[in-house]
PDB file of C-alpha atoms and ligand atoms in Angstrom:
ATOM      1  CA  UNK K  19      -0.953  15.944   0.423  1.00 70.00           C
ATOM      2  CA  UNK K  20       1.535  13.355   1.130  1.00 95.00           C
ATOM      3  CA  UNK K  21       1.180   9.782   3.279  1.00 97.00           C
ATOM      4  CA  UNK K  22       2.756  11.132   6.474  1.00 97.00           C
ATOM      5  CA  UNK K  23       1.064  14.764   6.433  1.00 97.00           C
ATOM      6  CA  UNK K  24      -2.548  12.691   5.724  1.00 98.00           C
ATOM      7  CA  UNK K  25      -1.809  10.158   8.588  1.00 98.00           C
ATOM      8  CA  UNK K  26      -0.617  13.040  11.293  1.00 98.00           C
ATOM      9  CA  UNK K  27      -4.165  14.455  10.287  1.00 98.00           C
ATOM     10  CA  UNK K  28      -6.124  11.639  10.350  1.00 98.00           C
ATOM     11  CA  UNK K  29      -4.575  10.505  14.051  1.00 98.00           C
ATOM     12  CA  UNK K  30      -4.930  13.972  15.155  1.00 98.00           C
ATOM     13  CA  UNK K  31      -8.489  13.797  14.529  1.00 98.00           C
ATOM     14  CA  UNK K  32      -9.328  10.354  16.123  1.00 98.00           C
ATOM     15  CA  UNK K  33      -7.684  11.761  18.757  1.00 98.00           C
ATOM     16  CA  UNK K  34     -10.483  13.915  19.767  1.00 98.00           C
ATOM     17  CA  UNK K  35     -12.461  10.318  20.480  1.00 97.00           C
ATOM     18  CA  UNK K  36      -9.932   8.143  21.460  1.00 98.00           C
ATOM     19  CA  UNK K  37      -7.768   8.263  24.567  1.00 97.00           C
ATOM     20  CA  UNK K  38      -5.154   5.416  24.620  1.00 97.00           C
ATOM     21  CA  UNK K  39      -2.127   7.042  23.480  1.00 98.00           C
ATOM     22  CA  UNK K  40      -0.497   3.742  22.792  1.00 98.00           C
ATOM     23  CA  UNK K  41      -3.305   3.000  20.271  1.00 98.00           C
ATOM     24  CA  UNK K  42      -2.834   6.453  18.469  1.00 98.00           C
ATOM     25  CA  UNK K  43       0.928   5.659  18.599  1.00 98.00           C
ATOM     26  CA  UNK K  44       0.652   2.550  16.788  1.00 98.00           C
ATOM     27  CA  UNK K  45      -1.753   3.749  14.108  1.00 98.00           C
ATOM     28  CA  UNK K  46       0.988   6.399  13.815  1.00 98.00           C
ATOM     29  CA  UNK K  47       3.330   4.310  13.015  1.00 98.00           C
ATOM     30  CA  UNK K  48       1.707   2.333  10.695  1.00 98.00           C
ATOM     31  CA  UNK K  49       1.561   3.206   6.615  1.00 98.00           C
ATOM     32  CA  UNK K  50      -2.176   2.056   6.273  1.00 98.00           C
ATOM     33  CA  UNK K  51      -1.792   2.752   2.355  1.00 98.00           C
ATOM     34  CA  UNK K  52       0.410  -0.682   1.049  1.00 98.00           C
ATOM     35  CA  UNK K  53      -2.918  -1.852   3.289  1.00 98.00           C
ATOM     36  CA  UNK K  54      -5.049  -0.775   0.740  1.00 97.00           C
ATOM     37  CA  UNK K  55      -5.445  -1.613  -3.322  1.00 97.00           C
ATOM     38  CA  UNK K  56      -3.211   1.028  -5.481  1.00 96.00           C
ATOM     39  CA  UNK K  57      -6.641   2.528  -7.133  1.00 95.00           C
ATOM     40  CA  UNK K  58      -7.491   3.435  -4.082  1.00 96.00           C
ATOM     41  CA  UNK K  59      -4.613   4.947  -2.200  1.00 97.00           C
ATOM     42  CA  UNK K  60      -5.087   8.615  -2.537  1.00 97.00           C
ATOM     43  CA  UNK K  61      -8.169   7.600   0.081  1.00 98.00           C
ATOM     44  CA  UNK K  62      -5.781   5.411   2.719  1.00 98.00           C
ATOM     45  CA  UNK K  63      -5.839   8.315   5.492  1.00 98.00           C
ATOM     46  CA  UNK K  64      -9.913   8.991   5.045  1.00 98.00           C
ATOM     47  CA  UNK K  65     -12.032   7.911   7.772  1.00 98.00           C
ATOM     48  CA  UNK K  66     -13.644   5.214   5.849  1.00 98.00           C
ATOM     49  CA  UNK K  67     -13.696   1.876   4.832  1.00 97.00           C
ATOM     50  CA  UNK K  68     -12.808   0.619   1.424  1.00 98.00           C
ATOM     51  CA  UNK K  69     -12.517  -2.195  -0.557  1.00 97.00           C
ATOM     52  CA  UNK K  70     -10.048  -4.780  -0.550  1.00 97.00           C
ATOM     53  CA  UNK K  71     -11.072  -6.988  -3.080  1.00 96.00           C
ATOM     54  CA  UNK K  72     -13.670 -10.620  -3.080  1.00 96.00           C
ATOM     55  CA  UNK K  73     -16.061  -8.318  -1.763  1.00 94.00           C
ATOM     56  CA  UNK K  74     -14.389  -7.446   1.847  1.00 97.00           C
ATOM     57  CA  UNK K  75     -13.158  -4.510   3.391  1.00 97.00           C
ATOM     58  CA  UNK K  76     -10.406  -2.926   5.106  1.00 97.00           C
ATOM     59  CA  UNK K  77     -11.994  -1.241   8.403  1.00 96.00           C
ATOM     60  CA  UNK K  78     -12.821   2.463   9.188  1.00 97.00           C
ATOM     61  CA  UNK K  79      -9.283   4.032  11.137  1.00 98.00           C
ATOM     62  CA  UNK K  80     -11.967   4.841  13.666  1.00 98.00           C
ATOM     63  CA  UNK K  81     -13.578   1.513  14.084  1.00 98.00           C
ATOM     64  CA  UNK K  82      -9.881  -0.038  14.130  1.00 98.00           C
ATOM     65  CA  UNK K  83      -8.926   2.308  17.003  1.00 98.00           C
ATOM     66  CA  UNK K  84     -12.384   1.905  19.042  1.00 98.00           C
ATOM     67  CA  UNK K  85     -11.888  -1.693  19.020  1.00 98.00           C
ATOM     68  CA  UNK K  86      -8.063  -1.824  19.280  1.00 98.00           C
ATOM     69  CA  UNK K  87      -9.085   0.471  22.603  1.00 98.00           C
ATOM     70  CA  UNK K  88     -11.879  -1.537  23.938  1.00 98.00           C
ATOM     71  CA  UNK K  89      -9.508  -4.498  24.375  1.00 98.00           C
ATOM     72  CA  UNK K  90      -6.925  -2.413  27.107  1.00 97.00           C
ATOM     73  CA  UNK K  91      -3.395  -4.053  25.892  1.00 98.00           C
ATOM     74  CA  UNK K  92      -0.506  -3.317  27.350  1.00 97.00           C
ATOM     75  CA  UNK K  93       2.056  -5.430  25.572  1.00 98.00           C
ATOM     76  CA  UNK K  94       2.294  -8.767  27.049  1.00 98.00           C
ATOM     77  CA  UNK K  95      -1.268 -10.250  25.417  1.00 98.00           C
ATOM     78  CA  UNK K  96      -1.612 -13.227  23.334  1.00 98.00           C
ATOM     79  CA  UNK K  97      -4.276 -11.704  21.102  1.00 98.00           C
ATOM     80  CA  UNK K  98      -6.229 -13.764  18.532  1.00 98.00           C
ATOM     81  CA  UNK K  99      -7.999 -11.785  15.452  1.00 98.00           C
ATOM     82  CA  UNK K 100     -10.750 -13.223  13.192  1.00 98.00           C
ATOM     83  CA  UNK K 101     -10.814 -11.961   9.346  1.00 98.00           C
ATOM     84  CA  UNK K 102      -6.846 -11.023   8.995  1.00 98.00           C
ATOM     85  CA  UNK K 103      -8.341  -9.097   5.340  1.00 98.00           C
ATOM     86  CA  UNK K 104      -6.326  -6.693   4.568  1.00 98.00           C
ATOM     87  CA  UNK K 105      -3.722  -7.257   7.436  1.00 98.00           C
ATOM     88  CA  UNK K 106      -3.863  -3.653   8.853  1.00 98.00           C
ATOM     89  CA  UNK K 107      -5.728  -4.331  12.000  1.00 98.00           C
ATOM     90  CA  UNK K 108      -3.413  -7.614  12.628  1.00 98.00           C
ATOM     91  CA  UNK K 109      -0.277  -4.706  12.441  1.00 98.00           C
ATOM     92  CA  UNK K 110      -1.949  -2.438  15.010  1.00 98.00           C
ATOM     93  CA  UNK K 111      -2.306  -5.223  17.411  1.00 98.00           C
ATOM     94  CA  UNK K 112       1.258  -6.527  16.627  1.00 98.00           C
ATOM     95  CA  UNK K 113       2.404  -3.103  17.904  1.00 98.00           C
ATOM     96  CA  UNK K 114       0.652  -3.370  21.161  1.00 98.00           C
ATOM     97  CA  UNK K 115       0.683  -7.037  22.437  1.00 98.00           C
ATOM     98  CA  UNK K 116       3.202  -9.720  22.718  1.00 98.00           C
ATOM     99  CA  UNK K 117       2.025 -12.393  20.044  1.00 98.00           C
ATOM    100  CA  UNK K 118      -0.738 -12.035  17.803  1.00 99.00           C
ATOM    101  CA  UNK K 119      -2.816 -15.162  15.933  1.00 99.00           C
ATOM    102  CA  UNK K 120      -4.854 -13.518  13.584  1.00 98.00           C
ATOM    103  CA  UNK K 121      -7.099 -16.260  11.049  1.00 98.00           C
ATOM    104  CA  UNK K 122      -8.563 -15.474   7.104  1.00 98.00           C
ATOM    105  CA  UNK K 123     -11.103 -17.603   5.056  1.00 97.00           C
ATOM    106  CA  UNK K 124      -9.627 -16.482   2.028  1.00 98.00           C
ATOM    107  CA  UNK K 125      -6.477 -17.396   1.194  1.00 98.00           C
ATOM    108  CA  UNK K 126      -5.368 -14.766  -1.379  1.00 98.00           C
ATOM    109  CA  UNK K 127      -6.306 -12.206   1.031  1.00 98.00           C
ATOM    110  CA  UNK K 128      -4.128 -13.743   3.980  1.00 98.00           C
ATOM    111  CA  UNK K 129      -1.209 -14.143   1.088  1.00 98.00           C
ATOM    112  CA  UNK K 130      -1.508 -10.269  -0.007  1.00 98.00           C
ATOM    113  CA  UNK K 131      -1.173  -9.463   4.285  1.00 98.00           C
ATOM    114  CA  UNK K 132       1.352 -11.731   4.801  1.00 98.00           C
ATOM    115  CA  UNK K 133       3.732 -10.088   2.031  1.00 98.00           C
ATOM    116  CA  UNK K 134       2.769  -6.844   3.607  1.00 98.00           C
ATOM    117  CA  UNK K 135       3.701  -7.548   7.198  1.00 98.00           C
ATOM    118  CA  UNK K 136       6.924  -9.847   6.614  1.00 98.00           C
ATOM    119  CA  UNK K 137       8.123  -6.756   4.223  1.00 98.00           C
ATOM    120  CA  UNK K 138       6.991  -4.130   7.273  1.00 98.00           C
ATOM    121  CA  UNK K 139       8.970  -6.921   9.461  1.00 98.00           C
ATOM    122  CA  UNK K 140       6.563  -8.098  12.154  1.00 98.00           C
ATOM    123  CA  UNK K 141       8.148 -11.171  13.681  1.00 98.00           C
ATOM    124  CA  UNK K 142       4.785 -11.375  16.439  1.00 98.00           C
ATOM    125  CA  UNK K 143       2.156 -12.705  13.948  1.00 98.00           C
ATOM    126  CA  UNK K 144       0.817 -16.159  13.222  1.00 98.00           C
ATOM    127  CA  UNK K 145      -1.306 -16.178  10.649  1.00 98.00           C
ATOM    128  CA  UNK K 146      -3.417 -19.223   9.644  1.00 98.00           C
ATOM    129  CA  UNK K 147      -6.403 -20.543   7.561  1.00 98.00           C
ATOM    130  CA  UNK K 148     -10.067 -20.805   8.786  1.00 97.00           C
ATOM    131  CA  UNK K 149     -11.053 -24.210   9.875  1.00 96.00           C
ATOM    132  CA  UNK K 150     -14.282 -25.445  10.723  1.00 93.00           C
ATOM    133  CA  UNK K 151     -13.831 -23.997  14.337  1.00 94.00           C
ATOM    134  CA  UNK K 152     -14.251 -20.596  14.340  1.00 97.00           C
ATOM    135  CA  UNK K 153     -10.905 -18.593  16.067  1.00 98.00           C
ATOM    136  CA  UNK K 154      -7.266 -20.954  16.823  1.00 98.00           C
ATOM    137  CA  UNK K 155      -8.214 -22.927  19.738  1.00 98.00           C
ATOM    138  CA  UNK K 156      -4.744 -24.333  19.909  1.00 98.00           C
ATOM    139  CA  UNK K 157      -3.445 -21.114  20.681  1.00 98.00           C
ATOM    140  CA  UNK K 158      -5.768 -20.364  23.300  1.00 98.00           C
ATOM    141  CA  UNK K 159      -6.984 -18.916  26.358  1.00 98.00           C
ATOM    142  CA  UNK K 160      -5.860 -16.022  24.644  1.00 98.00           C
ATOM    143  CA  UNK K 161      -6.213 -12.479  26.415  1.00 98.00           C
ATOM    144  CA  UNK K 162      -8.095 -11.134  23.746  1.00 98.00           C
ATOM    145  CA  UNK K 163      -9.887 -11.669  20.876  1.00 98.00           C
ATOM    146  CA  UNK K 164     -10.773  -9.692  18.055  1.00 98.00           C
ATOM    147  CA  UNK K 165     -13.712 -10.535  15.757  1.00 98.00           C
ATOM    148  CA  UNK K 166     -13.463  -7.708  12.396  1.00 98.00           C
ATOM    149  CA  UNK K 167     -16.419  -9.327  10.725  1.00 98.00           C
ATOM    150  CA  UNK K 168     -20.433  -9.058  11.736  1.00 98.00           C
ATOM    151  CA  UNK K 169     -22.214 -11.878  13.656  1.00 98.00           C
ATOM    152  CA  UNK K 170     -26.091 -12.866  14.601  1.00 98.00           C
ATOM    153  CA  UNK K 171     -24.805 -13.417  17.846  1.00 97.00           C
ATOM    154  CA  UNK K 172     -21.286 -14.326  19.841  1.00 96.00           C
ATOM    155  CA  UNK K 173     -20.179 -17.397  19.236  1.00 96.00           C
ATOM    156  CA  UNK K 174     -19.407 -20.086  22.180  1.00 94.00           C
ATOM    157  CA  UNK K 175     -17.075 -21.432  20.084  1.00 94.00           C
ATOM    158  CA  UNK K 176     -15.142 -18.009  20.450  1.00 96.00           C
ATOM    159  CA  UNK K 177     -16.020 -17.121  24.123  1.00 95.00           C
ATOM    160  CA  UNK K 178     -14.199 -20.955  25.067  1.00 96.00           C
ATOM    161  CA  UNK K 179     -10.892 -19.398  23.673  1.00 98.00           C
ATOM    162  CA  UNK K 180     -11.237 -16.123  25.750  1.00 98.00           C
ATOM    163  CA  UNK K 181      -9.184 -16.494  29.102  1.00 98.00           C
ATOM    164  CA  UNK K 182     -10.888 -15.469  32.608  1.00 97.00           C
ATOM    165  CA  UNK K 183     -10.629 -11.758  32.677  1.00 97.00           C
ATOM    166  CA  UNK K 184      -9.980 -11.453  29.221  1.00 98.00           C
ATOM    167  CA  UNK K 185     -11.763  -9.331  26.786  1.00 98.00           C
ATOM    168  CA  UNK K 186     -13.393 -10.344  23.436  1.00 98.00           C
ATOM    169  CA  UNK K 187     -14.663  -7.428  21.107  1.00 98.00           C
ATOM    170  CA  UNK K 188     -17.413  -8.268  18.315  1.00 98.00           C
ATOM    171  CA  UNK K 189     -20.212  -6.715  15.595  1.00 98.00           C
ATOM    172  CA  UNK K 190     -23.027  -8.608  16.752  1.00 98.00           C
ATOM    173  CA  UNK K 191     -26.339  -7.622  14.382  1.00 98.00           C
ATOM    174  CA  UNK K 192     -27.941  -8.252  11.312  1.00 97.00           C
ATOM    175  CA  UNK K 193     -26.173  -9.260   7.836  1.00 96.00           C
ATOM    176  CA  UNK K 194     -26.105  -5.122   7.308  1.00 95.00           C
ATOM    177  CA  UNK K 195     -26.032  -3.670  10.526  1.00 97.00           C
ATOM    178  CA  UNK K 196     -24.270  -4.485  14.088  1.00 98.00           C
ATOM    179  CA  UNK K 197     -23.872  -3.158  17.592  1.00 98.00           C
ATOM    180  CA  UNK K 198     -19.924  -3.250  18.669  1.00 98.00           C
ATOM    181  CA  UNK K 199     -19.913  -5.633  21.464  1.00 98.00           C
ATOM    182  CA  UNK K 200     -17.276  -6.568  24.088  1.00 98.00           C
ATOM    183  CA  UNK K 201     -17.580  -9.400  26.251  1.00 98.00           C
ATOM    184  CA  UNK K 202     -15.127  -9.575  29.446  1.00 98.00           C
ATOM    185  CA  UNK K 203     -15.242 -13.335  30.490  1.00 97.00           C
ATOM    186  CA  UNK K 204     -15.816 -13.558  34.343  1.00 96.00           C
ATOM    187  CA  UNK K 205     -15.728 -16.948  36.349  1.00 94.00           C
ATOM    188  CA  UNK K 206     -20.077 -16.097  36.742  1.00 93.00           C
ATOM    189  CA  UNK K 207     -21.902 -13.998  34.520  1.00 95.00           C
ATOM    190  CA  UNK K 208     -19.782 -12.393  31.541  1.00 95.00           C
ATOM    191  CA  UNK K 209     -20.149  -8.653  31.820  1.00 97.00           C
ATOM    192  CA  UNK K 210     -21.350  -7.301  28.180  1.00 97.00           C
ATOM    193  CA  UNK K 211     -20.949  -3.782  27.099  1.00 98.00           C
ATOM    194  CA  UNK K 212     -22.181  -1.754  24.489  1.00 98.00           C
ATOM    195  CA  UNK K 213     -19.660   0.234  22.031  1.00 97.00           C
ATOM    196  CA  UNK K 214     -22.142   1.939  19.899  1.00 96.00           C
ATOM    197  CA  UNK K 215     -23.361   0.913  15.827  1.00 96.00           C
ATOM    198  CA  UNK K 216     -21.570  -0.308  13.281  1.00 96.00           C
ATOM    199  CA  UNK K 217     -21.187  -1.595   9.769  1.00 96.00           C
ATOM    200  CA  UNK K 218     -19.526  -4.767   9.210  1.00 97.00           C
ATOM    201  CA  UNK K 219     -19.171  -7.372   6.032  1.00 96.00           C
ATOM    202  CA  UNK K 220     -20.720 -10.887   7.164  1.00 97.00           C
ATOM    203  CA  UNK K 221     -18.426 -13.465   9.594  1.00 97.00           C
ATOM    204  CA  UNK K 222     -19.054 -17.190   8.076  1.00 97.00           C
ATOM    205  CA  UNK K 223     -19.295 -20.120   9.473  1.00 94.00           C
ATOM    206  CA  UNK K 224     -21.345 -22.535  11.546  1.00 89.00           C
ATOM    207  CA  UNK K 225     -21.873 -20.236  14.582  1.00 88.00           C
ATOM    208  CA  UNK K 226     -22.387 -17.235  12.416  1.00 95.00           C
ATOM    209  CA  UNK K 227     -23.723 -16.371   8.855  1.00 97.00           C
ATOM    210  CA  UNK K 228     -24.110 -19.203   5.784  1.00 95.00           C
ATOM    211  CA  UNK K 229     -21.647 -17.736   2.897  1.00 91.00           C
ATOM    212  CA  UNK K 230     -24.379 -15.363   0.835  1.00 80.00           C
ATOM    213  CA  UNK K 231     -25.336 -17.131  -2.442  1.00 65.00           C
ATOM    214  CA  UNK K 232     -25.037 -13.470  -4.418  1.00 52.00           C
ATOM    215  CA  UNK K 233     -21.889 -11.847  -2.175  1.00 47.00           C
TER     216      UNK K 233
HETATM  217  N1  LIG I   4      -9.407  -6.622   9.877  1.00 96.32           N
HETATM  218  C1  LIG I   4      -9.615  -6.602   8.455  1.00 96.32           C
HETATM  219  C2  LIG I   4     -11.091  -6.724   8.150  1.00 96.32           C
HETATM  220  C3  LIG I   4     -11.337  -7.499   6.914  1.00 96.32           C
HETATM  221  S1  LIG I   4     -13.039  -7.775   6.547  1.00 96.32           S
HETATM  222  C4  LIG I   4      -9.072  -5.333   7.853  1.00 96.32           C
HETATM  223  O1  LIG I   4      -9.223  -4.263   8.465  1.00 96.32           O
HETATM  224  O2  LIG I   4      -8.550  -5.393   6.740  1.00 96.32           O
HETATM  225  C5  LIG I   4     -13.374  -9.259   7.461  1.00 96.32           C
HETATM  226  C6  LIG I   4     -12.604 -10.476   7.056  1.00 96.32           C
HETATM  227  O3  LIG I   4     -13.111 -11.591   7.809  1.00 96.32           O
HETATM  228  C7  LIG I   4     -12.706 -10.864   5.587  1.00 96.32           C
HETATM  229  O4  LIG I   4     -11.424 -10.880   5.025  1.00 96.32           O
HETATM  230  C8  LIG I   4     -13.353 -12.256   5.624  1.00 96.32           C
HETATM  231  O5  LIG I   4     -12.885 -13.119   4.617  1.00 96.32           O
HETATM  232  C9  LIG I   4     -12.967 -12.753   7.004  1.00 96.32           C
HETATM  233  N2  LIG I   4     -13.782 -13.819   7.579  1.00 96.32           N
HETATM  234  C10 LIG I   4     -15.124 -13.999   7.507  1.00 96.32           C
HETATM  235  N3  LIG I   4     -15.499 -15.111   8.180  1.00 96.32           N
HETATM  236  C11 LIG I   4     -14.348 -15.649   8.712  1.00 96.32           C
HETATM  237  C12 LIG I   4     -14.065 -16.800   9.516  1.00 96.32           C
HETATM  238  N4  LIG I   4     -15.015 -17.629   9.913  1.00 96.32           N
HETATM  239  N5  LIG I   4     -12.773 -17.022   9.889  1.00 96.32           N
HETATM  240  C13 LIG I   4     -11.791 -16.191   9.473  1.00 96.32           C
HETATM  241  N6  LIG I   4     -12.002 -15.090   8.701  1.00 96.32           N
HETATM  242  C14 LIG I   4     -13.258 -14.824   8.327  1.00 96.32           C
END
């Protein structure tokens, strides 16, 4: 089967769980194999995740559109995105918001996305390193912010860089196993919703997990 037939299949099936158009639309648009090693592009339109290297991952098409969902863009959102990895998710949010900050801990994995979305030509992505601060607090409030790595809990370093009424989507769990979280930040109490289970590697950093000694 070729790229195109695979990724008409693969959208029409999320389709039958997701219902923003404009999210489908994107992922349409989108060739989510130069995402992905070469070994493993024959498996670019399954519903998985696979590796992408230094022992990360490139999210499951279904995860990616859940959470691309949960955060209700229309276009004119500054969006910030935590673990840029393979760059995929950071091209779906490119396609629906105005500017998108997206950060990476590991710089050959932010240099293998950044080839990948100057040669797709995104001109609405700033990408930068990790800094002691989790998220780009220069470029906040943003309007939302997406976290595509697993945390014990959300961090307040994140929530400070979430405008009022904005919407912050997180794994929030154990090292192996999360709930999807989204957080809309209200002048009171934050309103919390639940998004169902997931599977994500570990977020690092002071508010989150120590960097595992054996991966
Ligand atoms: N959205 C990516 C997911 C990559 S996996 C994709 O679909 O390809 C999660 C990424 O988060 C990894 O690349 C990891 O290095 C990165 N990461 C972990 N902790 C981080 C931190 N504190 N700041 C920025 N990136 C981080």
């Amino acid at each position: 089967m070729d790229f195109t037939t695979a990724r008409t299949r693969l959208i029409d099936n999320l389709g039958s769980e997701i219902t923003d158009k404009r999210v489908l639309a994107a992922m349409s648009g989108i060739p989510r194999e130069l995402f992905v090693p070469v070994p493993s592009r024959h498996l670019a339109y399954e519903d998985i995740p696979l590796p992408i290297g230094l022992e990360q991952t490139i999210s499951q098409p279904f995860i990616i559109a859940l959470m691309t969902q949960a955060l209700a863009l229309t276009g004119v959102e500054t969006v910030l995105e935590i673990g840029t990895g393979s760059g995929y998710q950071t091209a779906v949010l490119a396609e629906l918001a105005r500017l998108v900050v997206t950060v990476e801990r590991l710089p050959a994995l932010s240099a293998t996305a950044r080839k990948v979305l100057d040669d797709l030509g995104y001109r609405n992505i700033e990408m930068h390193s990790a800094t002691e601060t989790l998220g780009w607090p220069d470029g906040a409030p943003y309007h939302a912010i997406l976290v595509t790595a697993g945390a014990p809990r959300v961090p307040p370093d994140l929530l400070a860089q979430l405008a009022l009424g904005g919407r912050l989507v997180i794994p929030v769990g154990t090292r192996h196993v999360q709930e999807l979280q989204k957080f809309t930040r209200r002048e009171k109490k934050n309103l919390v919703e639940n998004l169902g289970g997931c599977r994500f590697v570990s977020l690092i950093g002071k508010s989150a997990w120590e960097e595992a000694k054996n991966g």
